[in-house]
Amino acid sequence: MTMHIEAVYEHGVLRPTKPLNLLEGARVGLALISSSEIEARRLAKAERDAREIEIINQNIDELSAEAWDALDYRRAFAPKACGTQPRLEGGIGN
């Protein structure tokens, strides 16, 4: 099981910001990533996604039906990243 949690380091102890679904005494491994690094990674991914969508939009005339489906899916779940509103009302090339 993998869980991504936020925690605060206080007085030598990591304190999760939300309750964990773990049994008392459960041992876990930790990989620490600073909040600023997490945010930087999220922004970098959003920028990559936006570039990919821009490339797709530049080549829109050559898209297959499968590519249109993938584009619609991406837009539905990341409309801010691609700078457009979802285009789910149907059909190829709408």
CSV table of N, CA, C and O in Angstrom, one decimal:
chain,number,residue,atom,x,y,z
A,1,MET,N,0.8,-1.2,0.0
A,1,MET,CA,0.0,0.0,0.0
A,1,MET,C,0.9,1.2,0.0
A,1,MET,O,1.9,1.3,0.8
A,2,THR,N,0.6,2.2,-0.8
A,2,THR,CA,1.3,3.5,-0.9
A,2,THR,C,0.3,4.6,-0.6
A,2,THR,O,-0.8,4.6,-1.1
A,3,MET,N,0.7,5.5,0.3
A,3,MET,CA,-0.1,6.6,0.7
A,3,MET,C,0.8,7.9,0.5
A,3,MET,O,2.0,7.8,0.9
A,4,HIS,N,0.2,8.9,0.0
A,4,HIS,CA,0.9,10.2,0.0
A,4,HIS,C,0.3,11.1,1.0
A,4,HIS,O,-0.9,11.4,0.9
A,5,ILE,N,1.0,11.5,2.0
A,5,ILE,CA,0.5,12.4,3.1
A,5,ILE,C,1.3,13.6,3.3
A,5,ILE,O,2.5,13.6,2.9
A,6,GLU,N,0.7,14.6,3.9
A,6,GLU,CA,1.5,15.8,4.4
A,6,GLU,C,1.7,15.6,5.8
A,6,GLU,O,0.9,15.1,6.6
A,7,ALA,N,2.9,16.1,6.3
A,7,ALA,CA,3.2,16.0,7.7
A,7,ALA,C,3.9,17.3,8.1
A,7,ALA,O,4.5,17.9,7.2
A,8,VAL,N,3.9,17.6,9.4
A,8,VAL,CA,4.7,18.7,9.9
A,8,VAL,C,5.7,18.2,10.9
A,8,VAL,O,5.4,17.3,11.7
A,9,TYR,N,6.9,18.6,10.8
A,9,TYR,CA,8.0,18.2,11.7
A,9,TYR,C,8.0,19.2,12.9
A,9,TYR,O,8.2,20.3,12.8
A,10,GLU,N,7.7,18.6,14.1
A,10,GLU,CA,7.7,19.4,15.3
A,10,GLU,C,8.3,18.7,16.5
A,10,GLU,O,8.0,17.5,16.7
A,11,HIS,N,9.2,19.3,17.1
A,11,HIS,CA,9.9,18.7,18.3
A,11,HIS,C,10.4,17.3,18.1
A,11,HIS,O,10.2,16.4,18.9
A,12,GLY,N,11.0,17.1,16.9
A,12,GLY,CA,11.6,15.8,16.6
A,12,GLY,C,10.7,14.8,16.1
A,12,GLY,O,11.1,13.6,16.0
A,13,VAL,N,9.4,15.1,15.8
A,13,VAL,CA,8.4,14.1,15.4
A,13,VAL,C,7.7,14.6,14.2
A,13,VAL,O,7.3,15.8,14.1
A,14,LEU,N,7.5,13.7,13.2
A,14,LEU,CA,6.6,14.0,12.1
A,14,LEU,C,5.2,13.8,12.5
A,14,LEU,O,4.8,12.7,12.9
A,15,ARG,N,4.4,14.8,12.3
A,15,ARG,CA,3.0,14.8,12.7
A,15,ARG,C,2.1,14.9,11.4
A,15,ARG,O,2.1,15.9,10.8
A,16,PRO,N,1.4,13.8,11.0
A,16,PRO,CA,0.5,13.9,9.8
A,16,PRO,C,-0.5,15.0,10.0
A,16,PRO,O,-1.0,15.2,11.1
A,17,THR,N,-0.8,15.7,8.9
A,17,THR,CA,-1.8,16.7,9.0
A,17,THR,C,-3.2,16.2,8.9
A,17,THR,O,-4.2,16.9,9.3
A,18,LYS,N,-3.4,14.9,8.5
A,18,LYS,CA,-4.7,14.3,8.5
A,18,LYS,C,-4.5,12.9,9.1
A,18,LYS,O,-3.5,12.3,9.1
A,19,PRO,N,-5.6,12.3,9.7
A,19,PRO,CA,-5.6,11.0,10.3
A,19,PRO,C,-5.1,9.9,9.2
A,19,PRO,O,-5.4,10.0,8.0
A,20,LEU,N,-4.4,8.9,9.7
A,20,LEU,CA,-3.9,7.9,8.8
A,20,LEU,C,-4.7,6.6,9.1
A,20,LEU,O,-5.0,6.3,10.2
A,21,ASN,N,-4.9,5.8,8.0
A,21,ASN,CA,-5.6,4.6,8.2
A,21,ASN,C,-4.6,3.5,8.4
A,21,ASN,O,-4.4,2.6,7.5
A,22,LEU,N,-4.0,3.5,9.5
A,22,LEU,CA,-3.0,2.5,9.8
A,22,LEU,C,-3.3,1.8,11.2
A,22,LEU,O,-3.9,2.5,12.1
A,23,LEU,N,-2.9,0.6,11.3
A,23,LEU,CA,-3.0,-0.1,12.6
A,23,LEU,C,-2.0,0.5,13.6
A,23,LEU,O,-0.9,0.9,13.2
A,24,GLU,N,-2.4,0.6,14.9
A,24,GLU,CA,-1.5,1.0,15.9
A,24,GLU,C,-0.2,0.2,15.9
A,24,GLU,O,-0.3,-1.1,15.8
A,25,GLY,N,1.0,0.8,15.9
A,25,GLY,CA,2.2,0.1,15.9
A,25,GLY,C,2.7,-0.3,14.5
A,25,GLY,O,3.8,-1.0,14.4
A,26,ALA,N,2.0,0.0,13.5
A,26,ALA,CA,2.4,-0.4,12.1
A,26,ALA,C,3.7,0.3,11.7
A,26,ALA,O,3.9,1.5,12.1
A,27,ARG,N,4.6,-0.4,11.1
A,27,ARG,CA,5.8,0.1,10.7
A,27,ARG,C,5.7,0.5,9.2
A,27,ARG,O,5.1,-0.2,8.4
A,28,VAL,N,6.2,1.7,8.8
A,28,VAL,CA,6.2,2.1,7.5
A,28,VAL,C,7.5,2.7,7.1
A,28,VAL,O,8.4,3.0,7.9
A,29,GLY,N,7.8,2.8,5.8
A,29,GLY,CA,9.0,3.4,5.3
A,29,GLY,C,8.6,4.8,4.8
A,29,GLY,O,7.4,5.1,4.4
A,30,LEU,N,9.5,5.8,4.9
A,30,LEU,CA,9.2,7.1,4.5
A,30,LEU,C,10.2,7.6,3.4
A,30,LEU,O,11.3,7.3,3.4
A,31,ALA,N,9.6,8.4,2.5
A,31,ALA,CA,10.4,9.1,1.5
A,31,ALA,C,10.0,10.6,1.7
A,31,ALA,O,8.9,10.9,1.5
A,32,LEU,N,10.9,11.4,2.1
A,32,LEU,CA,10.6,12.8,2.4
A,32,LEU,C,10.8,13.7,1.2
A,32,LEU,O,11.9,13.7,0.6
A,33,ILE,N,9.8,14.4,0.8
A,33,ILE,CA,9.9,15.4,-0.3
A,33,ILE,C,9.3,16.7,0.3
A,33,ILE,O,8.2,16.7,0.8
A,34,SER,N,10.1,17.8,0.1
A,34,SER,CA,9.6,19.1,0.7
A,34,SER,C,8.3,19.5,-0.1
A,34,SER,O,8.2,19.2,-1.3
A,35,SER,N,7.5,20.3,0.5
A,35,SER,CA,6.3,20.8,-0.1
A,35,SER,C,6.6,21.6,-1.3
A,35,SER,O,5.9,21.6,-2.3
A,36,SER,N,7.7,22.4,-1.3
A,36,SER,CA,8.1,23.2,-2.4
A,36,SER,C,8.5,22.4,-3.6
A,36,SER,O,8.2,22.7,-4.7
A,37,GLU,N,9.1,21.3,-3.4
A,37,GLU,CA,9.5,20.4,-4.5
A,37,GLU,C,8.3,19.7,-5.1
A,37,GLU,O,8.2,19.5,-6.3
A,38,ILE,N,7.3,19.3,-4.2
A,38,ILE,CA,6.1,18.7,-4.7
A,38,ILE,C,5.4,19.7,-5.6
A,38,ILE,O,4.9,19.4,-6.7
A,39,GLU,N,5.3,21.0,-5.2
A,39,GLU,CA,4.6,22.0,-6.0
A,39,GLU,C,5.4,22.2,-7.3
A,39,GLU,O,4.7,22.4,-8.3
A,40,ALA,N,6.7,22.3,-7.2
A,40,ALA,CA,7.5,22.5,-8.4
A,40,ALA,C,7.2,21.3,-9.4
A,40,ALA,O,7.1,21.5,-10.6
A,41,ARG,N,7.1,20.1,-8.9
A,41,ARG,CA,6.9,18.9,-9.8
A,41,ARG,C,5.5,19.0,-10.4
A,41,ARG,O,5.3,18.7,-11.6
A,42,ARG,N,4.5,19.5,-9.6
A,42,ARG,CA,3.1,19.6,-10.1
A,42,ARG,C,3.0,20.7,-11.2
A,42,ARG,O,2.4,20.4,-12.2
A,43,LEU,N,3.7,21.8,-11.0
A,43,LEU,CA,3.7,22.8,-12.0
A,43,LEU,C,4.4,22.4,-13.2
A,43,LEU,O,4.0,22.7,-14.4
A,44,ALA,N,5.5,21.7,-13.1
A,44,ALA,CA,6.3,21.2,-14.3
A,44,ALA,C,5.4,20.2,-15.1
A,44,ALA,O,5.4,20.3,-16.3
A,45,LYS,N,4.6,19.4,-14.4
A,45,LYS,CA,3.7,18.4,-15.1
A,45,LYS,C,2.6,19.2,-15.8
A,45,LYS,O,2.3,18.9,-17.0
A,46,ALA,N,2.1,20.2,-15.2
A,46,ALA,CA,1.0,21.0,-15.8
A,46,ALA,C,1.6,21.7,-17.0
A,46,ALA,O,0.9,21.8,-18.1
A,47,GLU,N,2.8,22.2,-17.0
A,47,GLU,CA,3.4,22.9,-18.1
A,47,GLU,C,3.6,21.9,-19.3
A,47,GLU,O,3.4,22.2,-20.4
A,48,ARG,N,4.1,20.6,-18.9
A,48,ARG,CA,4.3,19.6,-20.0
A,48,ARG,C,3.0,19.3,-20.6
A,48,ARG,O,2.8,19.1,-21.8
A,49,ASP,N,1.9,19.1,-19.8
A,49,ASP,CA,0.6,18.8,-20.3
A,49,ASP,C,0.1,19.9,-21.2
A,49,ASP,O,-0.4,19.6,-22.3
A,50,ALA,N,0.3,21.2,-20.8
A,50,ALA,CA,-0.1,22.3,-21.7
A,50,ALA,C,0.6,22.3,-23.0
A,50,ALA,O,0.0,22.5,-24.0
A,51,ARG,N,1.9,22.0,-23.0
A,51,ARG,CA,2.7,21.9,-24.2
A,51,ARG,C,2.2,20.8,-25.1
A,51,ARG,O,2.1,21.0,-26.3
A,52,GLU,N,1.9,19.6,-24.5
A,52,GLU,CA,1.4,18.5,-25.3
A,52,GLU,C,0.1,18.9,-26.0
A,52,GLU,O,-0.2,18.6,-27.1
A,53,ILE,N,-0.8,19.5,-25.2
A,53,ILE,CA,-2.1,19.9,-25.8
A,53,ILE,C,-1.9,21.0,-26.9
A,53,ILE,O,-2.6,20.9,-27.9
A,54,GLU,N,-1.0,21.9,-26.7
A,54,GLU,CA,-0.7,22.9,-27.7
A,54,GLU,C,-0.2,22.2,-29.0
A,54,GLU,O,-0.7,22.6,-30.1
A,55,ILE,N,0.6,21.2,-28.9
A,55,ILE,CA,1.1,20.5,-30.1
A,55,ILE,C,-0.1,19.8,-30.8
A,55,ILE,O,-0.2,19.8,-32.0
A,56,ILE,N,-0.9,19.2,-30.0
A,56,ILE,CA,-2.1,18.5,-30.5
A,56,ILE,C,-3.0,19.5,-31.3
A,56,ILE,O,-3.4,19.3,-32.4
A,57,ASN,N,-3.2,20.7,-30.6
A,57,ASN,CA,-4.0,21.7,-31.2
A,57,ASN,C,-3.4,22.2,-32.5
A,57,ASN,O,-4.2,22.5,-33.5
A,58,GLN,N,-2.1,22.3,-32.6
A,58,GLN,CA,-1.5,22.8,-33.8
A,58,GLN,C,-1.6,21.8,-35.0
A,58,GLN,O,-1.5,22.1,-36.1
A,59,ASN,N,-1.8,20.5,-34.6
A,59,ASN,CA,-1.9,19.5,-35.6
A,59,ASN,C,-3.3,18.9,-35.7
A,59,ASN,O,-3.5,17.7,-36.1
A,60,ILE,N,-4.3,19.6,-35.3
A,60,ILE,CA,-5.6,19.2,-35.1
A,60,ILE,C,-6.2,18.6,-36.4
A,60,ILE,O,-7.0,17.6,-36.3
A,61,ASP,N,-5.8,19.1,-37.6
A,61,ASP,CA,-6.4,18.6,-38.8
A,61,ASP,C,-6.0,17.1,-39.1
A,61,ASP,O,-6.6,16.4,-39.9
A,62,GLU,N,-4.9,16.6,-38.5
A,62,GLU,CA,-4.4,15.3,-38.7
A,62,GLU,C,-4.8,14.3,-37.7
A,62,GLU,O,-4.3,13.2,-37.7
A,63,LEU,N,-5.6,14.7,-36.7
A,63,LEU,CA,-6.0,13.8,-35.6
A,63,LEU,C,-6.9,12.7,-36.1
A,63,LEU,O,-7.9,12.9,-36.8
A,64,SER,N,-6.6,11.5,-35.6
A,64,SER,CA,-7.5,10.3,-35.8
A,64,SER,C,-8.6,10.3,-34.8
A,64,SER,O,-8.6,11.1,-33.8
A,65,ALA,N,-9.6,9.5,-35.0
A,65,ALA,CA,-10.7,9.3,-34.0
A,65,ALA,C,-10.2,9.0,-32.6
A,65,ALA,O,-10.6,9.5,-31.6
A,66,GLU,N,-9.2,8.1,-32.5
A,66,GLU,CA,-8.6,7.7,-31.2
A,66,GLU,C,-7.9,8.9,-30.6
A,66,GLU,O,-8.0,9.1,-29.4
A,67,ALA,N,-7.2,9.7,-31.4
A,67,ALA,CA,-6.6,10.9,-30.8
A,67,ALA,C,-7.6,11.9,-30.3
A,67,ALA,O,-7.4,12.6,-29.3
A,68,TRP,N,-8.7,12.1,-31.0
A,68,TRP,CA,-9.8,13.0,-30.5
A,68,TRP,C,-10.3,12.5,-29.2
A,68,TRP,O,-10.5,13.3,-28.3
A,69,ASP,N,-10.5,11.2,-29.1
A,69,ASP,CA,-11.0,10.6,-27.8
A,69,ASP,C,-10.0,10.9,-26.7
A,69,ASP,O,-10.4,11.3,-25.6
A,70,ALA,N,-8.7,10.8,-26.9
A,70,ALA,CA,-7.7,11.1,-25.9
A,70,ALA,C,-7.7,12.5,-25.6
A,70,ALA,O,-7.5,12.9,-24.4
A,71,LEU,N,-7.8,13.4,-26.6
A,71,LEU,CA,-7.8,14.8,-26.3
A,71,LEU,C,-9.0,15.2,-25.5
A,71,LEU,O,-8.9,16.0,-24.5
A,72,ASP,N,-10.2,14.7,-25.8
A,72,ASP,CA,-11.4,15.0,-25.0
A,72,ASP,C,-11.2,14.5,-23.6
A,72,ASP,O,-11.6,15.2,-22.6
A,73,TYR,N,-10.6,13.4,-23.4
A,73,TYR,CA,-10.4,12.8,-22.0
A,73,TYR,C,-9.4,13.8,-21.2
A,73,TYR,O,-9.7,14.1,-20.1
A,74,ARG,N,-8.3,14.2,-21.9
A,74,ARG,CA,-7.4,15.1,-21.2
A,74,ARG,C,-8.0,16.4,-20.9
A,74,ARG,O,-7.8,16.9,-19.8
A,75,ARG,N,-8.8,17.0,-21.8
A,75,ARG,CA,-9.4,18.2,-21.5
A,75,ARG,C,-10.5,18.2,-20.4
A,75,ARG,O,-10.6,19.1,-19.7
A,76,ALA,N,-11.2,17.0,-20.3
A,76,ALA,CA,-12.2,16.9,-19.3
A,76,ALA,C,-11.6,16.9,-17.9
A,76,ALA,O,-12.2,17.4,-17.0
A,77,PHE,N,-10.4,16.4,-17.8
A,77,PHE,CA,-9.7,16.3,-16.5
A,77,PHE,C,-8.7,17.3,-16.2
A,77,PHE,O,-8.2,17.4,-15.1
A,78,ALA,N,-8.3,18.1,-17.2
A,78,ALA,CA,-7.3,19.2,-17.0
A,78,ALA,C,-7.6,20.4,-17.8
A,78,ALA,O,-6.8,20.8,-18.6
A,79,PRO,N,-8.8,21.0,-17.8
A,79,PRO,CA,-9.2,22.1,-18.7
A,79,PRO,C,-8.3,23.3,-18.4
A,79,PRO,O,-8.0,24.0,-19.4
A,80,LYS,N,-7.8,23.6,-17.2
A,80,LYS,CA,-7.0,24.7,-16.9
A,80,LYS,C,-5.6,24.5,-17.6
A,80,LYS,O,-5.0,25.5,-18.0
A,81,ALA,N,-5.1,23.3,-17.6
A,81,ALA,CA,-3.7,23.1,-18.1
A,81,ALA,C,-3.7,23.3,-19.6
A,81,ALA,O,-2.7,23.8,-20.1
A,82,CYS,N,-4.7,23.0,-20.3
A,82,CYS,CA,-4.7,23.1,-21.8
A,82,CYS,C,-5.3,24.4,-22.2
A,82,CYS,O,-5.3,24.7,-23.4
A,83,GLY,N,-5.8,25.2,-21.3
A,83,GLY,CA,-6.3,26.5,-21.6
A,83,GLY,C,-7.6,26.5,-22.4
A,83,GLY,O,-8.0,27.5,-23.0
A,84,THR,N,-8.4,25.5,-22.4
A,84,THR,CA,-9.6,25.4,-23.1
A,84,THR,C,-10.7,24.7,-22.2
A,84,THR,O,-10.3,24.1,-21.2
A,85,GLN,N,-11.9,24.8,-22.7
A,85,GLN,CA,-13.0,24.2,-22.0
A,85,GLN,C,-13.1,22.8,-22.5
A,85,GLN,O,-12.7,22.5,-23.7
A,86,PRO,N,-13.6,21.8,-21.7
A,86,PRO,CA,-13.8,20.5,-22.2
A,86,PRO,C,-14.7,20.5,-23.5
A,86,PRO,O,-15.6,21.2,-23.6
A,87,ARG,N,-14.4,19.6,-24.4
A,87,ARG,CA,-15.1,19.4,-25.7
A,87,ARG,C,-15.7,18.0,-25.7
A,87,ARG,O,-15.2,17.1,-26.4
A,88,LEU,N,-16.7,17.8,-24.9
A,88,LEU,CA,-17.2,16.4,-24.7
A,88,LEU,C,-18.6,16.2,-25.4
A,88,LEU,O,-19.2,15.2,-25.3
A,89,GLU,N,-19.0,17.2,-26.1
A,89,GLU,CA,-20.4,17.1,-26.7
A,89,GLU,C,-20.5,16.1,-27.9
A,89,GLU,O,-21.6,16.0,-28.4
A,90,GLY,N,-19.4,15.5,-28.2
A,90,GLY,CA,-19.5,14.4,-29.2
A,90,GLY,C,-18.8,14.6,-30.5
A,90,GLY,O,-18.4,15.7,-30.8
A,91,GLY,N,-18.7,13.6,-31.3
A,91,GLY,CA,-18.2,13.6,-32.6
A,91,GLY,C,-16.8,14.0,-32.9
A,91,GLY,O,-16.2,14.7,-32.1
A,92,ILE,N,-16.3,13.5,-33.9
A,92,ILE,CA,-14.9,13.7,-34.3
A,92,ILE,C,-14.9,15.2,-34.9
A,92,ILE,O,-15.7,15.5,-35.7
A,93,GLY,N,-13.9,15.9,-34.4
A,93,GLY,CA,-13.7,17.3,-35.0
A,93,GLY,C,-14.7,18.3,-34.5
A,93,GLY,O,-14.7,19.4,-35.1
A,94,ASN,N,-15.5,18.1,-33.5
A,94,ASN,CA,-16.4,19.1,-33.1
A,94,ASN,C,-15.6,20.2,-32.3
A,94,ASN,O,-14.8,20.0,-31.6
